[in-house]
């Protein structure tokens, strides 16, 4: 809880900073009323199909020209790795990874692929004060590395802990994350490399709204197989990638305490006040000050205490 | 006399019906071995021992849904496919497209068949069908139990001769 509060606070202050810089920009004012692009693409991820072969990781590495991994992609010992007390997470060298979970009531392990969920209203975008992030009409959340100043606000803002940082880069450290293969594939209407590579079609690519229908149909068609919930349909205002699972989502690494509203809703009211504070308050309080001190400077000029107060 | 000839004709009809039925259901012409090679790239083609799987399964419908003329098992398929009619399309790739999400297919989806809207692509049709059953009955489930990795596969997975050199220390930061 304290973690979320801290994140909210930082995201809020970052967004506030962004608002101060970008007050005249239409984007800052329009944010929060946006409900996703109507034809935005998405990916339905069915955890029940994943067998943990890590082919998606290899495909991502090749497609995005990422550096050589520490271990081969067919090495399943990575599922036992624990870093800083946690399972593997996305890094600047691996935009997607698969983790293994052992839910309580299941004999078989459950594998879960992790990558950017391409939120309808991304918190990373909200938190970025140089406007490096963009949600494209095709559904991808992409970012402009050239303007990234390396503040890492997006890393704190992201509810899924996705953006990673090139800490090893001395001169120009930047954020790195999954971009839905936007440059090489999505732009042309093709599915991302991981989706195409999957032998089990864990991931189904299509228009988000069509896939949502299929997701609910799968739950209906297979009574007892799935948890009756599509993770990402409502979470943080809806995500472009959403999930079906046979095990409770909290047992396979999902944060089930996320708000249903976009992260920006936490700071929207605050953001709306910022322009008012910046424009109206100075004028208003200068006026009060002038009214309050009107006439006082005459006839009381030799009063030292008043002089001191007015000095401020 | 008339009755007898009628009975004869009816009897012959029944016999012929049996002949047709038995030909389609029980004496079906199937290959003993199928080489599944249309998608082979990272792995060598799979030489599928069809005859062994025919012996190991109780019904063709366990794999072939409603297309081989045997009684439909899958309840979802059986909602429409109630008959036992052998279809022209029997192999996986006759129905499961290798690239259902090509831009062309997305913009011009196949008409009708509203119950086929969640059809796996060809690669997934193979793997979900084979691996799904293998997991249930305890068959082999490792990738290379069924198909051997090619050189392209080793390159892709960074395995074999393309494996990363042992790092002096962890590359984690």
CSV table of C-alpha atoms in Angstrom, one decimal:
chain,number,residue,atom,x,y,z
A,1,UNK,CA,0.0,0.0,0.0
A,2,UNK,CA,2.8,2.4,1.0
A,3,UNK,CA,4.4,1.5,-2.3
A,4,UNK,CA,1.4,2.5,-4.3
A,5,UNK,CA,1.0,5.7,-2.4
A,6,UNK,CA,4.6,6.6,-3.0
A,7,UNK,CA,4.2,5.7,-6.7
A,8,UNK,CA,1.1,7.8,-6.9
A,9,UNK,CA,2.8,10.7,-5.2
A,10,UNK,CA,5.8,10.6,-7.5
A,11,UNK,CA,3.6,10.1,-10.6
A,12,UNK,CA,1.5,13.0,-9.4
A,13,UNK,CA,4.4,15.3,-8.8
A,14,UNK,CA,6.0,14.3,-12.1
A,15,UNK,CA,2.7,14.9,-14.0
A,16,UNK,CA,2.3,18.2,-12.2
A,17,UNK,CA,5.7,19.2,-13.4
A,18,UNK,CA,4.7,18.1,-16.9
A,19,UNK,CA,1.6,20.2,-16.7
A,20,UNK,CA,3.5,23.3,-15.7
A,21,UNK,CA,5.7,22.9,-18.7
A,22,UNK,CA,3.0,21.9,-21.1
A,23,UNK,CA,0.0,23.9,-19.9
A,24,UNK,CA,-0.8,25.4,-23.3
A,25,UNK,CA,-0.5,22.0,-25.1
A,26,UNK,CA,-3.8,20.4,-26.0
A,27,UNK,CA,-2.6,17.0,-25.1
A,28,UNK,CA,-2.2,17.7,-21.4
A,29,UNK,CA,-5.8,19.1,-21.2
A,30,UNK,CA,-7.4,16.3,-23.2
A,31,UNK,CA,-5.8,13.5,-21.3
A,32,UNK,CA,-8.1,11.5,-19.1
A,33,UNK,CA,-11.2,11.7,-21.3
A,34,UNK,CA,-9.6,9.3,-23.8
A,35,UNK,CA,-11.1,5.8,-24.1
A,36,UNK,CA,-8.6,4.1,-26.6
A,37,UNK,CA,-8.5,4.3,-30.3
A,38,UNK,CA,-11.5,2.5,-31.8
A,39,UNK,CA,-9.4,0.3,-34.2
A,40,UNK,CA,-6.5,-0.1,-31.9
A,41,UNK,CA,-4.9,-3.6,-32.1
A,42,UNK,CA,-4.4,-5.8,-29.1
A,43,UNK,CA,-3.2,-9.2,-28.0
A,44,UNK,CA,-5.2,-11.8,-26.1
A,45,UNK,CA,-2.8,-13.9,-24.0
A,46,UNK,CA,-4.2,-17.2,-22.8
A,47,UNK,CA,-1.9,-18.5,-20.0
A,48,UNK,CA,-3.5,-21.9,-20.1
A,49,UNK,CA,-1.8,-22.6,-23.5
A,50,UNK,CA,1.8,-21.5,-22.5
A,51,UNK,CA,4.3,-24.3,-22.1
A,52,UNK,CA,7.2,-22.1,-21.2
A,53,UNK,CA,9.3,-22.8,-24.3
A,54,UNK,CA,10.7,-19.2,-24.4
A,55,UNK,CA,10.4,-19.0,-28.2
A,56,UNK,CA,8.8,-15.6,-27.8
A,57,UNK,CA,11.9,-14.4,-26.0
A,58,UNK,CA,14.1,-15.6,-28.8
A,59,UNK,CA,11.9,-14.0,-31.4
A,60,UNK,CA,11.9,-10.6,-29.6
A,61,UNK,CA,15.7,-10.7,-29.3
A,62,UNK,CA,16.1,-11.3,-33.0
A,63,UNK,CA,13.4,-8.8,-34.1
A,64,UNK,CA,14.6,-6.0,-31.9
A,65,UNK,CA,18.4,-6.7,-32.4
A,66,UNK,CA,18.9,-7.1,-28.7
A,67,UNK,CA,22.3,-8.2,-27.3
A,68,UNK,CA,23.2,-11.8,-26.7
A,69,UNK,CA,21.4,-13.4,-23.7
A,70,UNK,CA,23.3,-14.8,-20.7
A,71,UNK,CA,21.8,-18.2,-21.4
A,72,UNK,CA,20.4,-19.9,-24.5
A,73,UNK,CA,16.7,-19.3,-25.1
A,74,UNK,CA,15.9,-23.0,-24.8
A,75,UNK,CA,17.5,-23.1,-21.3
A,76,UNK,CA,14.6,-23.5,-18.8
A,77,UNK,CA,16.9,-23.0,-15.8
A,78,UNK,CA,16.1,-19.3,-16.0
A,79,UNK,CA,12.7,-20.1,-14.4
A,80,UNK,CA,14.5,-20.8,-11.1
A,81,UNK,CA,16.4,-17.5,-11.2
A,82,UNK,CA,15.7,-15.1,-8.4
A,83,UNK,CA,17.0,-11.5,-8.6
A,84,UNK,CA,16.7,-9.3,-5.6
A,85,UNK,CA,14.1,-11.7,-4.2
A,86,UNK,CA,12.0,-11.6,-7.3
A,87,UNK,CA,11.4,-13.6,-10.4
A,88,UNK,CA,12.9,-12.3,-13.7
A,89,UNK,CA,11.6,-9.0,-15.0
A,90,UNK,CA,12.0,-7.1,-18.3
A,91,UNK,CA,15.3,-5.5,-18.8
A,92,UNK,CA,17.0,-3.2,-21.4
A,93,UNK,CA,18.3,-6.4,-23.0
A,94,UNK,CA,15.0,-8.4,-22.9
A,95,UNK,CA,11.7,-6.7,-23.7
A,96,UNK,CA,9.8,-9.8,-22.9
A,97,UNK,CA,10.4,-12.7,-20.5
A,98,UNK,CA,8.5,-15.8,-19.4
A,99,UNK,CA,8.2,-16.7,-15.8
A,100,UNK,CA,7.0,-19.9,-14.1
A,101,UNK,CA,4.5,-20.0,-11.3
A,102,UNK,CA,3.2,-22.8,-9.1
A,103,UNK,CA,-0.4,-22.0,-8.2
A,104,UNK,CA,-1.8,-23.7,-5.0
A,105,UNK,CA,-4.5,-25.8,-6.6
A,106,UNK,CA,-2.7,-26.8,-9.7
A,107,UNK,CA,-0.5,-29.8,-10.4
A,108,UNK,CA,1.0,-28.2,-13.5
A,109,UNK,CA,3.0,-25.0,-13.4
A,110,UNK,CA,1.6,-21.9,-15.1
A,111,UNK,CA,3.8,-19.9,-17.4
A,112,UNK,CA,3.3,-16.2,-17.9
A,113,UNK,CA,4.8,-14.0,-20.5
A,114,UNK,CA,5.6,-10.4,-19.4
A,115,UNK,CA,6.0,-7.4,-21.7
A,116,UNK,CA,4.5,-3.9,-22.0
A,117,UNK,CA,0.7,-4.2,-21.8
A,118,UNK,CA,0.3,-1.1,-24.0
A,119,UNK,CA,-2.3,0.6,-21.8
A,120,UNK,CA,-5.1,2.6,-23.4
A,121,UNK,CA,-4.1,5.5,-21.1
A,122,UNK,CA,-0.5,4.8,-20.2
A,123,UNK,CA,0.9,6.0,-16.9
A,124,UNK,CA,4.4,6.2,-18.4
A,125,UNK,CA,3.1,8.7,-21.0
A,126,UNK,CA,1.4,10.7,-18.3
A,127,UNK,CA,4.5,10.8,-16.2
A,128,UNK,CA,6.9,11.8,-19.0
A,129,UNK,CA,7.7,15.5,-18.8
A,130,UNK,CA,9.5,15.6,-22.2
A,131,UNK,CA,6.6,14.0,-24.0
A,132,UNK,CA,8.8,11.1,-25.2
A,133,UNK,CA,5.9,8.6,-25.1
A,134,UNK,CA,3.1,8.2,-27.6
A,135,UNK,CA,0.0,5.9,-27.8
A,136,UNK,CA,-0.4,5.3,-31.5
A,137,UNK,CA,-3.8,4.7,-33.2
A,138,UNK,CA,-2.6,1.2,-34.0
A,139,UNK,CA,-2.4,0.5,-30.2
A,140,UNK,CA,1.3,0.6,-29.5
A,141,UNK,CA,2.9,2.7,-26.7
A,142,UNK,CA,6.1,3.9,-28.2
A,143,UNK,CA,8.7,6.4,-27.1
A,144,UNK,CA,11.2,8.7,-28.7
A,145,UNK,CA,14.6,7.7,-27.4
A,146,UNK,CA,16.1,10.9,-28.7
A,147,UNK,CA,14.2,13.2,-26.3
A,148,UNK,CA,14.4,10.9,-23.3
A,149,UNK,CA,16.4,12.6,-20.6
A,150,UNK,CA,16.7,9.5,-18.5
A,151,UNK,CA,14.6,10.8,-15.5
A,152,UNK,CA,13.0,7.4,-15.1
A,153,UNK,CA,9.7,8.7,-14.0
A,154,UNK,CA,8.0,6.3,-16.3
A,155,UNK,CA,9.7,3.4,-14.5
A,156,UNK,CA,8.1,4.5,-11.3
A,157,UNK,CA,4.7,5.4,-12.9
A,158,UNK,CA,4.3,2.0,-14.7
A,159,UNK,CA,1.9,-0.2,-12.7
A,160,UNK,CA,3.5,-3.3,-14.4
A,161,UNK,CA,7.1,-2.4,-13.8
A,162,UNK,CA,7.9,-2.6,-17.5
A,163,UNK,CA,10.2,0.2,-18.6
A,164,UNK,CA,13.9,-0.7,-18.1
A,165,UNK,CA,16.9,1.5,-18.2
A,166,UNK,CA,20.3,1.3,-19.9
A,167,UNK,CA,22.3,1.7,-16.7
A,168,UNK,CA,25.4,0.5,-18.4
A,169,UNK,CA,25.4,3.4,-20.8
A,170,UNK,CA,27.6,6.2,-19.4
A,171,UNK,CA,27.0,9.0,-21.9
A,172,UNK,CA,23.4,8.5,-23.0
A,173,UNK,CA,21.3,6.2,-20.7
A,174,UNK,CA,17.8,5.8,-22.0
A,175,UNK,CA,14.6,3.9,-21.3
A,176,UNK,CA,14.0,0.6,-23.2
A,177,UNK,CA,10.8,-1.4,-23.4
A,178,UNK,CA,8.6,-3.4,-25.7
A,179,UNK,CA,7.1,-1.3,-28.5
A,180,UNK,CA,4.6,-3.9,-29.9
A,181,UNK,CA,7.2,-4.2,-32.8
A,182,UNK,CA,5.7,-0.9,-34.0
A,183,UNK,CA,8.5,0.1,-36.4
A,184,UNK,CA,9.0,-3.2,-38.1
A,185,UNK,CA,5.5,-4.9,-37.9
A,186,UNK,CA,2.5,-3.3,-36.3
A,187,UNK,CA,2.7,-0.2,-38.5
A,188,UNK,CA,2.1,-2.5,-41.5
A,189,UNK,CA,-0.7,-4.4,-39.8
A,190,UNK,CA,1.5,-7.4,-38.9
A,191,UNK,CA,1.5,-9.1,-35.5
A,192,UNK,CA,4.6,-8.6,-33.2
A,193,UNK,CA,7.4,-11.2,-33.5
A,194,UNK,CA,6.6,-12.9,-30.3
A,195,UNK,CA,3.0,-13.5,-31.3
A,196,UNK,CA,4.0,-14.9,-34.6
A,197,UNK,CA,6.7,-17.2,-33.2
A,198,UNK,CA,4.5,-18.9,-30.5
A,199,UNK,CA,3.9,-22.5,-31.3
A,200,UNK,CA,0.8,-22.7,-29.1
A,201,UNK,CA,-0.8,-19.4,-30.1
A,202,UNK,CA,-0.8,-18.3,-26.5
A,203,UNK,CA,-1.2,-14.9,-28.0
A,204,UNK,CA,-3.9,-14.0,-30.5
A,205,UNK,CA,-3.5,-10.7,-32.4
A,206,UNK,CA,-6.3,-8.6,-33.6
A,207,UNK,CA,-8.5,-5.6,-33.0
A,208,UNK,CA,-8.7,-5.1,-29.2
A,209,UNK,CA,-12.5,-4.9,-29.3
A,210,UNK,CA,-12.8,-8.2,-31.3
A,211,UNK,CA,-10.4,-10.0,-29.1
A,212,UNK,CA,-12.3,-9.0,-26.0
A,213,UNK,CA,-15.4,-10.8,-27.4
A,214,UNK,CA,-13.3,-13.9,-28.1
A,215,UNK,CA,-11.8,-13.7,-24.6
A,216,UNK,CA,-15.3,-13.8,-23.0
A,217,UNK,CA,-16.4,-16.5,-25.4
A,218,UNK,CA,-13.5,-18.7,-24.4
A,219,UNK,CA,-14.6,-18.3,-20.7
A,220,UNK,CA,-18.2,-19.2,-21.7
A,221,UNK,CA,-17.3,-22.1,-24.0
A,222,UNK,CA,-15.1,-23.8,-21.4
A,223,UNK,CA,-16.9,-23.8,-18.1
A,224,UNK,CA,-14.6,-24.4,-15.2
A,225,UNK,CA,-11.4,-23.9,-17.2
A,226,UNK,CA,-10.8,-20.2,-16.8
A,227,UNK,CA,-11.1,-17.7,-13.9
A,228,UNK,CA,-14.1,-15.6,-14.9
A,229,UNK,CA,-12.0,-12.5,-15.4
A,230,UNK,CA,-10.2,-10.9,-18.3
A,231,UNK,CA,-7.2,-9.2,-16.7
A,232,UNK,CA,-6.6,-6.0,-18.5
A,233,UNK,CA,-10.1,-5.4,-19.7
A,234,UNK,CA,-10.7,-2.8,-17.0
A,235,UNK,CA,-7.4,-2.6,-15.1
A,236,UNK,CA,-5.8,0.9,-15.1
A,237,UNK,CA,-8.4,1.9,-17.7
A,238,UNK,CA,-7.9,-1.1,-20.0
A,239,UNK,CA,-4.7,-2.5,-21.6
A,240,UNK,CA,-4.0,-3.4,-25.2
A,241,UNK,CA,-2.7,-6.8,-24.0
A,242,UNK,CA,-5.0,-8.8,-21.8
A,243,UNK,CA,-5.0,-12.1,-20.1
A,244,UNK,CA,-7.0,-15.3,-19.5
A,245,UNK,CA,-5.9,-17.7,-16.8
A,246,UNK,CA,-7.0,-21.0,-15.2
A,247,UNK,CA,-5.3,-20.0,-11.9
A,248,UNK,CA,-6.2,-17.0,-9.8
A,249,UNK,CA,-4.4,-14.0,-11.2
A,250,UNK,CA,-2.7,-13.1,-7.9
A,251,UNK,CA,-1.1,-16.6,-7.8
A,252,UNK,CA,0.5,-16.1,-11.2
A,253,UNK,CA,2.2,-12.8,-10.5
A,254,UNK,CA,-0.5,-10.3,-11.4
A,255,UNK,CA,-1.2,-7.3,-9.3
A,256,UNK,CA,-4.9,-7.6,-8.6
A,257,UNK,CA,-5.0,-4.4,-6.5
A,258,UNK,CA,-4.7,-2.0,-9.4
A,259,UNK,CA,-7.4,0.6,-9.8
A,260,UNK,CA,-9.9,0.1,-12.6
A,261,UNK,CA,-9.4,3.7,-13.6
A,262,UNK,CA,-6.4,5.0,-15.5
A,263,UNK,CA,-3.5,6.1,-13.4
A,264,UNK,CA,-3.9,9.7,-14.8
A,265,UNK,CA,-7.3,9.9,-13.0
A,266,UNK,CA,-5.3,10.1,-9.8
A,267,UNK,CA,-3.8,13.4,-10.8
A,268,UNK,CA,-6.4,14.7,-13.3
A,269,UNK,CA,-8.2,17.0,-10.9
A,270,UNK,CA,-4.9,18.3,-9.7
A,271,UNK,CA,-3.7,18.9,-13.2
A,272,UNK,CA,-6.9,20.9,-14.0
A,273,UNK,CA,-6.1,23.2,-11.1
A,274,UNK,CA,-2.5,23.9,-12.1
A,275,UNK,CA,-3.3,26.4,-14.9
A,276,UNK,CA,-5.7,28.2,-12.6
A,277,UNK,CA,-3.2,28.4,-9.8
A,278,UNK,CA,-0.5,29.7,-12.1
A,279,UNK,CA,-2.6,32.3,-13.8
A,280,UNK,CA,-5.4,33.4,-11.4
A,281,UNK,CA,-3.6,33.2,-8.1
A,282,UNK,CA,-0.8,35.6,-8.8
A,283,UNK,CA,-3.1,38.2,-10.0
A,284,UNK,CA,-5.7,37.6,-7.3
A,285,UNK,CA,-3.2,37.7,-4.4
A,286,UNK,CA,-1.3,40.6,-5.8
A,287,UNK,CA,-4.6,42.4,-5.8
A,288,UNK,CA,-5.4,41.4,-2.2
A,289,UNK,CA,-1.9,42.4,-1.2
A,290,UNK,CA,-2.3,45.8,-2.9
A,291,UNK,CA,-5.7,46.3,-1.3
A,292,UNK,CA,-4.5,45.2,2.1
A,293,UNK,CA,-1.5,47.4,2.0
A,294,UNK,CA,-3.2,50.4,0.3
A,295,UNK,CA,-2.7,53.5,2.4
A,296,UNK,CA,-0.6,51.7,4.9
A,297,UNK,CA,2.7,52.9,3.4
A,298,UNK,CA,1.4,56.5,3.9
A,299,UNK,CA,1.5,57.8,7.4
A,300,UNK,CA,3.0,54.6,8.9
A,301,UNK,CA,6.3,54.8,7.0
A,302,UNK,CA,8.3,55.0,10.2
A,303,UNK,CA,6.7,51.7,11.5
A,304,UNK,CA,9.6,49.3,11.4
A,305,UNK,CA,7.6,46.1,11.9
A,306,UNK,CA,5.4,46.8,8.9
A,307,UNK,CA,8.4,47.6,6.7
A,308,UNK,CA,9.8,44.2,7.5
A,309,UNK,CA,6.6,42.4,6.6
A,310,UNK,CA,6.2,44.3,3.3
A,311,UNK,CA,9.8,43.4,2.4
A,312,UNK,CA,8.6,39.9,1.8
B,1,UNK,CA,-44.2,-62.2,-56.4
B,2,UNK,CA,-44.4,-58.4,-56.3
B,3,UNK,CA,-43.7,-58.4,-52.6
B,4,UNK,CA,-40.7,-60.7,-53.0
B,5,UNK,CA,-39.1,-58.4,-55.7
B,6,UNK,CA,-39.7,-55.4,-53.5
B,7,UNK,CA,-38.1,-57.1,-50.5
B,8,UNK,CA,-35.2,-58.1,-52.7
B,9,UNK,CA,-34.7,-54.4,-53.9
B,10,UNK,CA,-35.0,-53.2,-50.3
B,11,UNK,CA,-32.5,-55.8,-49.1
B,12,UNK,CA,-30.0,-54.9,-51.8
B,13,UNK,CA,-30.5,-51.2,-50.9
B,14,UNK,CA,-29.7,-51.9,-47.3
B,15,UNK,CA,-26.7,-54.0,-48.3
B,16,UNK,CA,-25.4,-51.2,-50.5
B,17,UNK,CA,-25.9,-48.7,-47.7
B,18,UNK,CA,-23.9,-50.9,-45.3
B,19,UNK,CA,-21.2,-51.1,-48.0
B,20,UNK,CA,-20.9,-47.3,-48.3
B,21,UNK,CA,-21.0,-46.8,-44.5
B,22,UNK,CA,-18.4,-49.4,-43.8
B,23,UNK,CA,-16.1,-47.9,-46.5
B,24,UNK,CA,-16.4,-44.4,-45.1
B,25,UNK,CA,-16.2,-45.4,-41.4
B,26,UNK,CA,-14.2,-48.4,-40.9
B,27,UNK,CA,-12.1,-49.1,-44.0
B,28,UNK,CA,-11.0,-45.5,-44.4
B,29,UNK,CA,-8.0,-45.0,-46.6
B,30,UNK,CA,-5.4,-43.2,-44.5
B,31,UNK,CA,-1.7,-42.8,-44.7
B,32,UNK,CA,0.5,-44.7,-42.3
B,33,UNK,CA,3.0,-41.9,-42.1
B,34,UNK,CA,2.6,-38.2,-42.7
B,35,UNK,CA,5.5,-35.8,-43.1
B,36,UNK,CA,4.5,-32.5,-41.6
B,37,UNK,CA,6.9,-30.1,-43.3
B,38,UNK,CA,5.0,-27.0,-44.4
B,39,UNK,CA,6.2,-24.9,-41.5
B,40,UNK,CA,9.6,-26.5,-41.0
B,41,UNK,CA,12.3,-23.9,-40.4
B,42,UNK,CA,13.7,-23.8,-36.9
B,43,UNK,CA,13.0,-27.5,-36.7
B,44,UNK,CA,13.2,-30.4,-39.1
B,45,UNK,CA,9.9,-31.7,-40.6
B,46,UNK,CA,8.0,-34.0,-38.3
B,47,UNK,CA,7.6,-37.5,-39.5
B,48,UNK,CA,4.2,-38.3,-37.9
B,49,UNK,CA,3.5,-42.0,-37.3
B,50,UNK,CA,-0.1,-41.9,-38.2
B,51,UNK,CA,-0.7,-45.6,-38.0
B,52,UNK,CA,0.6,-45.7,-34.4
B,53,UNK,CA,-1.7,-42.9,-33.4
B,54,UNK,CA,-4.7,-44.6,-35.1
B,55,UNK,CA,-4.0,-47.6,-32.9
B,56,UNK,CA,-3.5,-45.5,-29.8
B,57,UNK,CA,-6.7,-43.5,-30.1
B,58,UNK,CA,-10.2,-44.7,-30.0
B,59,UNK,CA,-11.7,-42.4,-32.6
B,60,UNK,CA,-10.4,-40.3,-35.5
B,61,UNK,CA,-12.5,-37.4,-34.0
B,62,UNK,CA,-10.1,-37.1,-31.1
B,63,UNK,CA,-7.8,-35.3,-33.6
B,64,UNK,CA,-9.9,-34.7,-36.7
B,65,UNK,CA,-13.0,-33.0,-35.0
B,66,UNK,CA,-15.9,-33.6,-37.3
B,67,UNK,CA,-14.2,-34.2,-40.7
B,68,UNK,CA,-13.6,-38.0,-40.9
B,69,UNK,CA,-17.1,-39.3,-40.6
B,70,UNK,CA,-16.7,-40.7,-37.1
B,71,UNK,CA,-18.9,-39.5,-34.3
B,72,UNK,CA,-18.0,-36.0,-33.1
B,73,UNK,CA,-16.5,-35.9,-29.6
B,74,UNK,CA,-16.0,-32.2,-28.9
B,75,UNK,CA,-19.3,-30.9,-27.5
B,76,UNK,CA,-18.7,-27.5,-29.0
B,77,UNK,CA,-18.3,-28.9,-32.5
B,78,UNK,CA,-21.2,-31.3,-32.0
B,79,UNK,CA,-23.6,-28.4,-31.6
B,80,UNK,CA,-23.7,-28.1,-35.4
B,81,UNK,CA,-21.8,-31.1,-36.7
B,82,UNK,CA,-24.2,-33.8,-35.6
B,83,UNK,CA,-23.9,-36.1,-38.6
B,84,UNK,CA,-21.2,-38.6,-39.4
B,85,UNK,CA,-20.2,-37.3,-42.9
B,86,UNK,CA,-16.7,-37.6,-44.1
B,87,UNK,CA,-15.5,-34.3,-45.5
B,88,UNK,CA,-13.1,-33.5,-48.3
B,89,UNK,CA,-11.0,-31.4,-45.9
B,90,UNK,CA,-9.3,-33.8,-43.5
B,91,UNK,CA,-5.7,-32.6,-43.0
B,92,UNK,CA,-5.0,-29.8,-40.5
B,93,UNK,CA,-3.9,-27.3,-43.1
B,94,UNK,CA,-7.1,-27.7,-45.1
B,95,UNK,CA,-8.9,-25.6,-42.5
B,96,UNK,CA,-6.2,-24.0,-40.3
B,97,UNK,CA,-4.5,-21.1,-42.1
B,98,UNK,CA,-0.8,-20.7,-41.5
B,99,UNK,CA,-1.2,-16.9,-41.4
B,100,UNK,CA,-4.7,-16.0,-40.3
B,101,UNK,CA,-3.6,-12.6,-39.1
B,102,UNK,CA,-2.0,-11.4,-42.4
B,103,UNK,CA,-3.2,-7.9,-43.2
B,104,UNK,CA,-5.3,-9.3,-46.0
B,105,UNK,CA,-7.1,-11.8,-43.8
B,106,UNK,CA,-7.7,-9.2,-41.1
B,107,UNK,CA,-9.3,-6.8,-43.5
B,108,UNK,CA,-11.2,-9.5,-45.4
B,109,UNK,CA,-12.2,-12.1,-42.8
B,110,UNK,CA,-13.8,-15.3,-44.1
B,111,UNK,CA,-17.6,-14.9,-44.3
B,112,UNK,CA,-19.9,-17.1,-42.3
B,113,UNK,CA,-18.9,-19.8,-39.8
B,114,UNK,CA,-19.4,-17.5,-36.8
B,115,UNK,CA,-18.5,-20.4,-34.5
B,116,UNK,CA,-15.1,-20.7,-36.2
B,117,UNK,CA,-14.0,-17.2,-35.2
B,118,UNK,CA,-11.4,-18.4,-32.7
B,119,UNK,CA,-9.7,-20.9,-34.9
B,120,UNK,CA,-6.0,-21.5,-34.1
B,121,UNK,CA,-3.4,-20.9,-36.8
B,122,UNK,CA,-1.8,-24.0,-38.4
B,123,UNK,CA,1.2,-24.0,-36.1
B,124,UNK,CA,-1.0,-23.8,-33.0
B,125,UNK,CA,-3.4,-26.4,-34.4
B,126,UNK,CA,-0.6,-28.9,-34.6
B,127,UNK,CA,0.9,-28.0,-31.2
B,128,UNK,CA,-2.3,-27.6,-29.2
B,129,UNK,CA,-3.7,-30.8,-30.6
B,130,UNK,CA,-0.5,-32.9,-30.2
B,131,UNK,CA,1.0,-31.4,-27.1
B,132,UNK,CA,-2.4,-31.0,-25.4
B,133,UNK,CA,-3.0,-34.7,-25.7
B,134,UNK,CA,0.6,-35.7,-24.9
B,135,UNK,CA,0.3,-33.8,-21.7
B,136,UNK,CA,-2.9,-35.6,-20.8
B,137,UNK,CA,-1.8,-39.1,-21.7
B,138,UNK,CA,1.8,-38.7,-20.7
B,139,UNK,CA,3.3,-38.7,-24.2
B,140,UNK,CA,6.6,-36.9,-25.0
B,141,UNK,CA,6.3,-33.1,-24.5
B,142,UNK,CA,9.8,-31.8,-25.2
B,143,UNK,CA,10.3,-29.8,-28.3
B,144,UNK,CA,13.0,-32.1,-29.7
B,145,UNK,CA,11.1,-35.2,-28.8
B,146,UNK,CA,9.1,-34.6,-32.0
B,147,UNK,CA,11.3,-32.5,-34.2
B,148,UNK,CA,15.1,-32.0,-34.3
B,149,UNK,CA,16.3,-28.4,-34.2
B,150,UNK,CA,17.9,-27.1,-37.4
B,151,UNK,CA,21.0,-24.9,-37.7
B,152,UNK,CA,18.6,-22.0,-38.2
B,153,UNK,CA,16.9,-23.1,-35.0
B,154,UNK,CA,20.2,-23.2,-33.0
B,155,UNK,CA,20.9,-19.7,-34.3
B,156,UNK,CA,17.5,-18.5,-33.3
B,157,UNK,CA,17.5,-20.0,-29.8
B,158,UNK,CA,21.2,-19.2,-29.3
B,159,UNK,CA,21.8,-22.8,-28.5
B,160,UNK,CA,24.2,-25.5,-29.6
B,161,UNK,CA,27.2,-23.9,-31.4
B,162,UNK,CA,25.5,-20.5,-31.1
B,163,UNK,CA,25.2,-20.7,-27.3
B,164,UNK,CA,26.5,-17.7,-25.4
B,165,UNK,CA,30.1,-18.1,-24.1
B,166,UNK,CA,30.3,-18.7,-20.4
B,167,UNK,CA,30.3,-15.2,-18.9
B,168,UNK,CA,33.1,-14.4,-16.5
B,169,UNK,CA,30.4,-13.0,-14.1
B,170,UNK,CA,26.7,-12.5,-14.3
B,171,UNK,CA,25.6,-9.8,-16.8
B,172,UNK,CA,23.0,-8.6,-14.4
B,173,UNK,CA,23.3,-5.0,-13.3
